[in-house]
Coordinates of C-alpha atoms in Angstrom, one line a residue:
X1 CA 86.6 154.9 77.2
X2 CA 89.0 153.2 74.1
X3 CA 88.2 153.8 70.6
X4 CA 88.6 150.4 70.2
X5 CA 86.1 149.5 72.7
X6 CA 84.1 152.4 71.0
X7 CA 84.3 151.0 67.4
X8 CA 83.5 147.2 68.8
X9 CA 80.3 148.3 70.3
X10 CA 79.6 150.7 67.6
X11 CA 79.5 147.7 65.4
X12 CA 78.0 145.1 67.3
X13 CA 74.2 145.9 66.0
X14 CA 75.5 146.2 62.4
X15 CA 77.1 142.8 63.3
X16 CA 74.2 141.6 64.8
X17 CA 72.4 142.8 61.2
X18 CA 74.8 141.0 59.7
X19 CA 74.4 138.0 61.7
X20 CA 70.1 137.4 61.1
X21 CA 69.8 138.4 57.8
X22 CA 73.0 136.4 56.6
X23 CA 73.9 133.8 58.8
X24 CA 70.1 132.9 59.5
X25 CA 68.2 133.9 57.2
X26 CA 66.0 135.9 59.4
X27 CA 63.2 138.1 57.7
X28 CA 64.2 141.1 58.1
X29 CA 61.0 141.7 59.4
X30 CA 61.9 140.7 62.4
X31 CA 65.7 141.1 62.1
X32 CA 65.3 145.4 61.8
X33 CA 63.7 144.9 65.4
X34 CA 66.5 143.8 66.8
X35 CA 69.0 146.0 64.9
X36 CA 66.8 149.2 66.3
X37 CA 66.7 147.8 69.8
X38 CA 70.7 146.9 69.8
X39 CA 72.0 150.9 68.2
X40 CA 69.2 152.2 70.4
X41 CA 71.3 150.2 73.6
X42 CA 74.4 151.0 72.6
X43 CA 73.6 154.5 71.9
X44 CA 71.6 155.4 75.7
X45 CA 74.0 153.5 77.4
X46 CA 77.6 153.4 75.7
X47 CA 77.4 156.9 74.2
X48 CA 75.0 158.0 76.7
X49 CA 71.9 159.6 74.4
X50 CA 69.3 161.7 75.8
X51 CA 65.8 159.5 75.4
X52 CA 64.8 161.9 74.1
X53 CA 67.7 162.5 71.7
X54 CA 66.6 159.0 71.0
X55 CA 62.9 159.2 70.1
X56 CA 63.9 162.6 68.5
X57 CA 66.2 161.0 65.9
X58 CA 63.8 157.9 65.3
X59 CA 60.8 160.6 64.4
X60 CA 63.6 162.0 61.6
X61 CA 64.4 158.0 61.1
X62 CA 60.5 157.9 60.3
X63 CA 60.4 161.2 57.8
X64 CA 62.5 159.4 56.3
X65 CA 60.7 156.2 55.8
X66 CA 57.9 158.5 54.6
X67 CA 59.9 159.6 51.2
X68 CA 61.0 155.7 50.9
X69 CA 57.4 154.5 51.3
X70 CA 56.3 156.8 48.4
X71 CA 58.7 156.1 46.0
X72 CA 57.5 152.8 46.7
X73 CA 54.3 153.6 46.0
X74 CA 54.9 155.7 42.9
X75 CA 57.0 152.7 41.5
X76 CA 54.4 150.2 42.4
X77 CA 51.5 152.4 41.2
X78 CA 52.9 152.8 38.1
X79 CA 54.1 148.9 37.2
X80 CA 50.4 147.7 38.0
X81 CA 49.0 150.5 36.3
X82 CA 50.8 149.9 33.0
X83 CA 50.4 145.8 33.9
X84 CA 46.4 146.6 33.7
X85 CA 46.5 148.2 30.7
X86 CA 48.7 146.3 28.7
X87 CA 51.2 148.4 28.1
X88 CA 53.1 146.3 29.9
X89 CA 53.0 143.8 27.3
X90 CA 54.4 146.2 25.1
X91 CA 56.9 147.2 26.6
X92 CA 58.0 143.7 27.0
X93 CA 57.5 143.0 22.8
X94 CA 59.6 146.4 22.5
X95 CA 62.4 145.0 24.1
X96 CA 62.6 141.9 22.8
X97 CA 62.3 143.2 19.2
X98 CA 65.7 144.3 20.0
X99 CA 67.2 140.3 21.8
X100 CA 65.0 137.5 23.4
X101 CA 68.2 137.3 25.1
X102 CA 68.0 138.1 29.1
X103 CA 71.8 139.0 29.3
X104 CA 70.9 141.9 26.5
X105 CA 68.0 142.8 28.2
X106 CA 70.2 143.3 31.6
X107 CA 73.0 145.1 29.8
X108 CA 69.9 147.8 28.1
X109 CA 67.2 147.3 30.9
X110 CA 69.3 147.4 34.5
X111 CA 72.7 149.0 32.5
X112 CA 71.7 151.7 30.8
X113 CA 68.1 153.2 31.7
X114 CA 68.8 152.2 35.3
X115 CA 71.4 154.2 34.8
X116 CA 69.6 157.1 33.6
X117 CA 66.8 156.5 36.5
X118 CA 70.1 157.2 39.0
X119 CA 71.6 160.1 37.1
X120 CA 68.0 162.0 37.4
X121 CA 66.2 160.6 40.4
X122 CA 68.6 158.8 43.3
X123 CA 68.3 157.8 46.6
X124 CA 67.2 154.1 45.6
X125 CA 65.1 154.8 42.2
X126 CA 66.7 153.2 39.9
X127 CA 66.2 149.2 41.8
X128 CA 62.4 150.6 42.4
X129 CA 61.6 151.5 38.3
X130 CA 63.8 148.8 36.6
X131 CA 63.5 145.4 39.6
X132 CA 59.3 146.3 38.6
X133 CA 60.0 146.4 35.0
X134 CA 62.3 143.7 34.6
X135 CA 60.3 141.2 36.5
X136 CA 56.8 142.1 34.0
X137 CA 59.5 141.0 30.9
X138 CA 59.5 137.3 33.4
X139 CA 62.9 137.8 35.0
X140 CA 62.8 135.5 38.4
X141 CA 61.1 138.5 41.2
X142 CA 65.1 137.7 43.2
X143 CA 67.1 138.1 40.1
X144 CA 65.4 142.1 39.5
X145 CA 65.9 142.5 42.9
X146 CA 69.9 141.6 42.8
X147 CA 70.9 143.4 39.2
X148 CA 68.6 146.1 40.5
X149 CA 70.9 146.6 43.7
X150 CA 73.7 146.1 41.7
X151 CA 72.6 148.8 39.4
X152 CA 73.7 151.4 42.4
X153 CA 76.9 151.5 41.8
X154 CA 78.9 153.5 39.2
X155 CA 76.3 155.2 38.7
X156 CA 75.6 157.0 42.2
X157 CA 78.7 159.1 43.1
X158 CA 76.4 160.7 40.3
X159 CA 72.8 160.6 40.7
X160 CA 70.1 162.8 41.1
X161 CA 71.9 165.1 39.4
X162 CA 75.0 165.0 41.3
X163 CA 74.2 164.9 45.0
X164 CA 75.9 163.0 46.7
X165 CA 79.2 165.3 45.0
X166 CA 77.4 168.2 45.5
X167 CA 75.5 168.1 48.8
X168 CA 77.1 165.1 50.4
X169 CA 80.9 166.3 50.2
X170 CA 80.2 169.7 49.7
X171 CA 78.1 169.7 53.2
X172 CA 80.7 167.3 54.6
X173 CA 83.3 168.9 54.4
X174 CA 82.6 173.1 55.1
X175 CA 83.7 174.1 58.1
X176 CA 85.7 176.4 59.6
X177 CA 88.7 174.3 59.2
X178 CA 88.1 173.9 55.4
X179 CA 87.6 177.0 54.3
X180 CA 91.0 178.4 55.6
X181 CA 93.2 175.5 53.7
X182 CA 91.2 176.4 50.8
X183 CA 92.1 180.4 51.7
X184 CA 95.5 179.0 51.7
X185 CA 95.3 177.4 48.7
X186 CA 94.0 180.3 46.6
X187 CA 91.0 178.0 45.9
X188 CA 87.5 178.0 46.0
X189 CA 85.3 175.6 47.1
X190 CA 83.5 174.9 43.7
X191 CA 87.7 174.3 42.2
X192 CA 88.6 171.9 44.8
X193 CA 84.8 170.0 44.5
X194 CA 85.2 169.8 40.7
X195 CA 88.5 167.9 41.4
X196 CA 87.1 165.6 43.4
X197 CA 83.9 164.7 41.5
X198 CA 87.0 164.2 38.2
X199 CA 88.6 161.6 40.4
X200 CA 85.3 160.2 41.5
X201 CA 84.3 159.6 37.9
X202 CA 88.1 158.6 36.4
X203 CA 87.7 155.6 39.9
X204 CA 84.6 154.8 38.4
X205 CA 85.3 154.7 34.6
X206 CA 88.1 152.1 35.6
X207 CA 86.0 150.4 38.3
X208 CA 82.4 149.8 36.9
X209 CA 83.1 149.0 32.9
X210 CA 83.1 146.1 33.5
X211 CA 79.8 145.7 35.7
X212 CA 77.5 145.1 33.1
X213 CA 79.6 141.9 32.9
X214 CA 79.6 141.1 36.2
X215 CA 75.6 141.5 36.5
X216 CA 75.6 139.3 33.3
X217 CA 77.6 136.5 35.1
X218 CA 75.9 136.4 38.7
X219 CA 72.5 136.4 36.6
X220 CA 74.1 132.7 35.1
X221 CA 75.5 131.6 38.3
X222 CA 72.3 131.9 40.6
X223 CA 69.5 131.9 37.8
X224 CA 70.3 129.9 35.7
X225 CA 69.8 126.0 34.5
X226 CA 73.2 125.4 34.8
X227 CA 74.6 128.0 37.2
X228 CA 77.5 128.4 36.1
X229 CA 79.8 131.7 36.1
X230 CA 81.4 131.2 33.1
X231 CA 78.7 130.5 30.9
X232 CA 77.6 134.3 31.2
X233 CA 81.2 135.1 29.2
X234 CA 79.8 134.3 25.7
X235 CA 78.3 137.9 25.9
X236 CA 81.6 139.8 27.0
X237 CA 82.3 141.6 24.3
X238 CA 78.6 143.5 24.0
X239 CA 79.1 143.8 27.6
X240 CA 82.1 145.6 27.6
X241 CA 81.1 147.5 24.6
X242 CA 78.0 148.5 27.1
X243 CA 80.3 149.3 30.4
X244 CA 82.3 151.4 27.9
X245 CA 79.4 153.4 26.2
X246 CA 79.0 154.3 29.4
X247 CA 81.7 155.1 31.0
X248 CA 83.2 157.0 28.8
X249 CA 81.3 159.5 28.4
X250 CA 80.5 159.6 32.2
X251 CA 84.4 160.3 32.5
X252 CA 84.5 163.2 29.7
X253 CA 81.1 164.8 31.5
X254 CA 82.5 165.0 34.5
X255 CA 85.9 166.4 33.4
X256 CA 84.3 168.7 30.7
X257 CA 80.7 170.0 32.7
X258 CA 81.4 169.1 36.3
X259 CA 79.5 166.5 38.7
X260 CA 75.5 167.2 37.8
X261 CA 75.4 165.3 34.9
X262 CA 77.1 162.0 34.0
X263 CA 75.0 159.7 34.9
X264 CA 72.8 161.3 33.2
X265 CA 74.4 162.0 29.8
X266 CA 76.6 158.7 29.8
X267 CA 73.3 156.4 30.1
X268 CA 71.1 158.8 27.7
X269 CA 74.8 158.6 25.0
X270 CA 75.2 154.5 26.1
X271 CA 71.6 154.2 25.3
X272 CA 71.3 155.8 22.2
X273 CA 75.0 153.5 21.0
X274 CA 74.2 150.4 22.7
X275 CA 70.2 149.9 21.1
X276 CA 72.0 150.9 18.0
X277 CA 74.5 147.8 18.0
X278 CA 71.9 146.0 19.2
X279 CA 69.6 146.2 16.2
X280 CA 72.2 145.5 13.6
X281 CA 73.4 142.4 15.8
X282 CA 76.9 144.0 16.4
X283 CA 79.0 142.6 19.1
X284 CA 76.1 139.9 19.8
X285 CA 77.0 136.4 20.7
X286 CA 75.5 133.4 17.8
X287 CA 73.1 131.7 21.5
X288 CA 70.9 133.1 23.4
X289 CA 70.3 132.9 26.8
X290 CA 67.4 132.1 28.8
X291 CA 65.6 131.2 32.0
X292 CA 64.7 127.7 32.8
X293 CA 60.9 127.7 32.3
X294 CA 59.4 129.3 35.0
X295 CA 57.5 125.6 36.2
X296 CA 61.4 125.1 37.0
X297 CA 62.2 127.9 39.3
X298 CA 62.4 127.4 43.1
X299 CA 60.2 129.1 45.7
X300 CA 63.1 131.5 47.2
X301 CA 62.9 132.8 42.9
X302 CA 59.9 133.9 42.7
X303 CA 57.3 136.4 44.3
X304 CA 53.9 134.8 42.4
X305 CA 54.6 138.8 40.1
X306 CA 56.2 137.1 37.5
X307 CA 53.6 134.3 36.8
X308 CA 50.4 136.4 36.8
X309 CA 49.0 136.9 33.7
X310 CA 49.9 139.6 31.6
X311 CA 46.8 141.9 29.8
X312 CA 46.7 142.2 26.1
X313 CA 47.0 145.6 25.2
X314 CA 44.4 147.6 23.9
X315 CA 44.2 147.6 19.8
X316 CA 46.1 150.2 18.5
X317 CA 48.3 151.6 21.8
X318 CA 51.9 151.6 20.3
X319 CA 54.9 151.3 21.8
X320 CA 55.6 154.4 21.6
X321 CA 52.2 155.6 23.7
X322 CA 53.3 152.3 26.4
X323 CA 56.9 154.4 26.9
X324 CA 55.3 157.8 26.6
X325 CA 54.8 156.9 31.5
X326 CA 58.4 156.1 31.6
X327 CA 59.2 159.2 29.4
X328 CA 57.5 161.3 31.8
X329 CA 59.3 160.1 34.4
X330 CA 62.9 160.9 33.0
X331 CA 61.7 163.8 31.7
X332 CA 60.3 165.4 35.2
X333 CA 63.1 164.0 36.7
X334 CA 65.4 165.6 34.7
X335 CA 63.6 168.9 34.5
X336 CA 63.1 169.4 38.2
X337 CA 66.7 168.2 39.2
X338 CA 68.3 171.3 37.4
X339 CA 69.5 174.1 39.1
X340 CA 68.5 177.3 36.5
X341 CA 64.5 176.1 36.0
X342 CA 62.1 177.1 39.0
X343 CA 60.3 173.7 37.9
X344 CA 62.4 172.3 41.3
X345 CA 62.1 175.5 43.5
X346 CA 58.4 175.6 43.2
X347 CA 58.5 171.5 44.5
X348 CA 60.3 171.8 47.5
X349 CA 58.5 175.2 48.3
X350 CA 56.1 172.4 49.3
X351 CA 57.5 171.5 52.4
X352 CA 56.5 169.6 55.8
X353 CA 59.0 170.5 58.9
X354 CA 59.3 169.4 62.0
X355 CA 62.0 172.1 63.8
X356 CA 63.2 171.1 67.3
X357 CA 62.2 168.1 67.5
X358 CA 60.4 167.1 71.5
X359 CA 63.1 169.7 72.2
X360 CA 66.2 168.4 70.8
X361 CA 68.4 170.4 68.1
X362 CA 66.9 167.8 65.9
X363 CA 64.7 168.6 62.6
X364 CA 63.2 166.4 59.8
X365 CA 61.4 167.3 57.1
X366 CA 60.3 166.3 53.6
X367 CA 59.2 168.2 50.4
X368 CA 56.3 165.5 49.2
X369 CA 56.0 167.0 46.0
X370 CA 60.0 167.4 44.6
X371 CA 60.2 163.4 45.7
X372 CA 60.9 161.1 42.8
X373 CA 57.4 159.0 44.2
X374 CA 55.6 161.8 43.5
X375 CA 56.8 161.6 39.5
X376 CA 56.0 158.0 39.2
X377 CA 52.1 158.7 40.5
X378 CA 51.8 161.0 38.2
X379 CA 53.1 158.7 35.5
X380 CA 50.2 156.2 36.5
X381 CA 47.9 159.3 36.4
X382 CA 49.2 160.0 32.8
X383 CA 47.8 156.1 31.7
X384 CA 44.2 155.8 32.6
X385 CA 43.7 158.5 29.8
X386 CA 46.6 157.3 27.6
X387 CA 45.3 154.3 27.6
X388 CA 42.3 153.7 28.3
X389 CA 42.5 152.1 31.5
X390 CA 39.3 151.9 33.2
X391 CA 38.4 152.5 36.8
X392 CA 38.1 149.4 38.2
X393 CA 41.6 148.9 36.8
X394 CA 43.3 152.3 38.3
X395 CA 41.0 151.3 41.5
X396 CA 42.8 147.3 41.5
X397 CA 46.4 148.6 40.6
X398 CA 46.2 150.9 43.5
X399 CA 44.7 148.0 45.8
X400 CA 47.9 145.9 44.6
X401 CA 50.2 149.2 45.2
X402 CA 49.0 149.9 48.9
X403 CA 48.8 145.5 49.9
X404 CA 52.8 145.1 48.9
X405 CA 53.9 148.7 51.1
X406 CA 52.7 147.5 54.2
X407 CA 55.2 145.0 54.1
X408 CA 57.9 147.1 53.4
X409 CA 56.6 150.0 55.7
X410 CA 57.3 147.5 58.8
X411 CA 60.3 146.8 58.5
X412 CA 61.3 150.6 57.3
X413 CA 59.6 152.2 60.3
X414 CA 63.1 150.5 62.5
X415 CA 65.8 150.3 59.7
X416 CA 65.7 154.1 59.4
X417 CA 64.8 155.6 62.6
X418 CA 67.6 152.8 63.4
X419 CA 70.0 155.0 60.9
X420 CA 69.3 158.1 62.3
X421 CA 70.3 157.0 65.9
X422 CA 73.4 155.7 64.5
X423 CA 74.1 159.2 63.0
X424 CA 73.3 161.3 65.6
X425 CA 74.8 159.7 68.3
X426 CA 77.2 162.7 68.2
X427 CA 75.5 164.1 70.4
X428 CA 75.8 162.9 73.6
X429 CA 76.3 163.4 77.5
X430 CA 79.9 160.8 76.9
X431 CA 81.6 164.0 74.4
X432 CA 82.3 160.5 72.3
X433 CA 82.1 161.7 68.5
X434 CA 79.2 159.4 66.5
X435 CA 79.3 155.8 66.0
X436 CA 80.1 155.7 62.8
X437 CA 83.2 157.9 63.0
X438 CA 84.5 155.9 66.2
X439 CA 84.2 153.1 64.3
X440 CA 86.1 155.1 61.2
X441 CA 88.6 156.6 63.9
X442 CA 89.7 153.1 64.8
X443 CA 90.4 152.2 61.1
X444 CA 92.5 155.1 60.5
X445 CA 94.8 154.7 63.7
X446 CA 94.7 150.5 63.2
X447 CA 96.3 150.4 59.1
X448 CA 97.5 153.7 59.6
X449 CA 99.8 154.6 55.4
X450 CA 98.0 152.3 54.1
X451 CA 94.4 153.8 54.4
X452 CA 94.1 154.4 50.7
X453 CA 93.1 151.0 50.0
X454 CA 90.2 151.6 52.8
X455 CA 88.8 155.0 52.4
X456 CA 86.6 153.5 49.8
X457 CA 85.2 150.3 52.5
X458 CA 84.6 153.8 55.4
X459 CA 82.8 154.6 52.8
X460 CA 80.8 151.9 52.3
X461 CA 79.8 151.2 55.8
X462 CA 78.8 154.4 55.7
X463 CA 76.4 153.7 52.7
X464 CA 75.4 150.1 54.8
X465 CA 74.4 152.3 57.2
X466 CA 72.8 155.2 56.0
X467 CA 71.3 153.3 52.6
X468 CA 72.8 156.8 50.9
X469 CA 75.8 157.2 48.9
X470 CA 75.0 161.8 49.6
X471 CA 74.6 160.5 54.0
X472 CA 78.4 158.9 53.8
X473 CA 79.7 161.8 53.2
X474 CA 78.1 164.0 54.6
X475 CA 79.1 162.0 57.9
X476 CA 83.0 161.2 56.4
X477 CA 83.8 163.6 54.0
X478 CA 85.4 165.2 56.8
X479 CA 86.9 162.7 58.2
X480 CA 88.7 160.8 55.3
X481 CA 89.8 164.9 54.8
X482 CA 91.5 165.0 58.2
X483 CA 93.4 161.5 58.0
X484 CA 95.0 162.3 54.4
X485 CA 96.2 165.7 55.3
X486 CA 97.4 163.7 58.6
X487 CA 99.2 160.9 56.8
X488 CA 100.7 163.8 53.9
X489 CA 99.2 162.0 51.1
X490 CA 97.1 163.7 48.3
X491 CA 92.7 165.0 50.1
X492 CA 91.6 165.3 46.9
X493 CA 92.5 160.9 45.8
X494 CA 90.9 160.1 49.7
X495 CA 87.4 162.4 49.9
X496 CA 86.8 160.8 45.8
X497 CA 87.5 157.3 47.6
X498 CA 85.4 157.7 50.1
X499 CA 82.4 159.1 47.5
X500 CA 83.2 156.6 45.1
X501 CA 83.4 153.6 48.4
X502 CA 79.9 154.6 49.9
X503 CA 78.6 154.2 46.0
X504 CA 79.4 150.6 46.6
X505 CA 78.1 150.2 49.4
X506 CA 74.9 150.9 48.5
X507 CA 74.7 147.8 46.6
X508 CA 74.5 146.4 50.6
X509 CA 72.4 148.9 52.2
X510 CA 70.1 147.2 54.1
X511 CA 66.3 149.1 53.8
X512 CA 67.5 150.0 49.9
X513 CA 67.2 146.2 49.1
X514 CA 63.6 146.3 51.4
X515 CA 62.9 149.3 49.8
X516 CA 64.0 147.1 46.0
X517 CA 61.5 143.6 47.2
X518 CA 59.0 145.8 48.3
X519 CA 58.5 146.6 44.4
X520 CA 58.8 143.0 43.7
X521 CA 56.7 141.5 45.9
X522 CA 59.9 139.7 47.8
X523 CA 59.7 141.1 51.4
X524 CA 61.3 138.4 53.8
X525 CA 64.4 137.0 51.5
X526 CA 66.7 140.2 51.9
X527 CA 69.5 138.3 53.3
X528 CA 69.9 135.9 50.6
X529 CA 69.9 139.1 47.8
X530 CA 72.8 140.6 50.5
X531 CA 74.9 137.2 50.6
X532 CA 74.8 137.7 46.9
X533 CA 74.9 141.6 46.3
X534 CA 78.4 141.3 48.6
X535 CA 80.4 140.0 46.0
X536 CA 80.2 143.0 43.4
X537 CA 80.9 145.2 46.7
X538 CA 84.0 143.2 47.7
X539 CA 85.0 143.7 43.7
X540 CA 84.5 147.4 44.0
X541 CA 85.7 147.8 47.1
X542 CA 89.3 146.1 46.1
X543 CA 89.7 147.7 42.5
X544 CA 89.0 151.3 44.3
X545 CA 91.6 150.3 46.8
X546 CA 94.5 149.3 44.5
X547 CA 93.3 152.1 42.4
X548 CA 93.9 154.2 45.3
X549 CA 97.6 152.9 46.3
X550 CA 98.7 153.2 43.3
X551 CA 97.0 156.8 43.1
X552 CA 98.7 158.3 46.1
X553 CA 101.7 156.1 46.1
X554 CA 102.7 155.3 42.9
X555 CA 101.0 158.6 39.9
X556 CA 101.0 161.8 42.8
X557 CA 97.9 162.8 41.4
X558 CA 99.0 166.7 41.9
X559 CA 96.3 168.1 45.1
X560 CA 96.5 172.2 45.4
X561 CA 95.8 171.6 49.2
X562 CA 98.7 169.1 49.9
X563 CA 101.0 172.0 47.3
X564 CA 101.8 169.5 44.7

């Protein structure tokens, strides 16, 4: 089958998703089952996958669906228990004590606190934690989801203690040919990965510094009374300061310590710097920006969670005690992700696995105790004694969380299995590369020497399909390395662009949008979110494409495997 036809057939289900979700505004609960059927049909006919392989891939996807739903449930349960205990009222007050300005709150809560959660947990957790927190503070649900998706950009390459680099890039590159190239150059794998990490951090630092500005401008354009882009610019000095407060320590951490901690330490240092500046009123604008009154919000802004009456906190509930559950989440996530501590190994030792599903070579597994959802549930249970939450309040929190979860589960049951069919389509009787690889190869042969401008787009495509920077890197790192070798350009730069583009692609990953929407009760409006988040995604991919061309053809950055 010609490569062009392979690419056209492979992209057809994705195009169908775009047409249904964005073009016709079909809710994901109806669109994604159709997309799953389309992907399975292409795999069975054009790729000649065995039906058992399609079913096995779907079962593998259901394991991943469980992981996602458990994270969503944990995030919802923590929010609802804090709502019932009155803790949300105290947290709202603590942020408003820093500033009533919603633009300032975005820089602190979304950009910095969200980046910290990404650095600790990854895999969509920032949106699941930050979006409901923003709703609890009075943000429209649609605004919270949009901003929650934008969090998943700059910090993502080093999310979950560097998993996209340490697992994604390393696992994607590892193989006899790459090992031979390393041996010829006389360097070790970890040295090459450190180079990729530093270059990725540099691309992100340049591109991501303005992300807080874009977050604010997106909010004032789509959720302001005047619907103005420029209304957000009056906070430009503070927003850029917030961007630099994260990206400078972020890059230095990658340079000095490696890929595990750039997002974690960058966010922690940034939080300390920016909250101190906010308390002292440094760089803050003279005006204060607010959403229109809730009565004036259009129906597509809200889910109902914003308008519920918040419980008054019990007497004596301090700011510190209200924040303790989130501090526990952050602490446990960090402790369980540090490789030199035993906690992560203990949690991963409890595993549910199905090897050789339906007699195929496909395996699925889950480690429920290691998932961020378990940490969120533990923190929720802590609320009961710490905030003196009644049994009736706890039961109500569980019921409210489970009710929202049902809607998200239906969509993800089709979305994630579709992703696994795509990825596993390389196992076929037609001896074709997998569908994502076919699309990437067609692009590479079409664009030739300007590939640095498109390497990030390929990474974003993988993340759009899989909803994961790590999975995109696993799928495409070896391909990106091979393209760079054939074009005789820096392999480190091209693999770095893959990792950075995959991070940007998380802003439009369908099942991430579904998961974030579920945490705020906004299921059915995913297309509206995607139409908005495509804008910062295009910005990110355009800038890193230009940076990639400059790095390869102007700066000629070093690459030990290319002898330069």
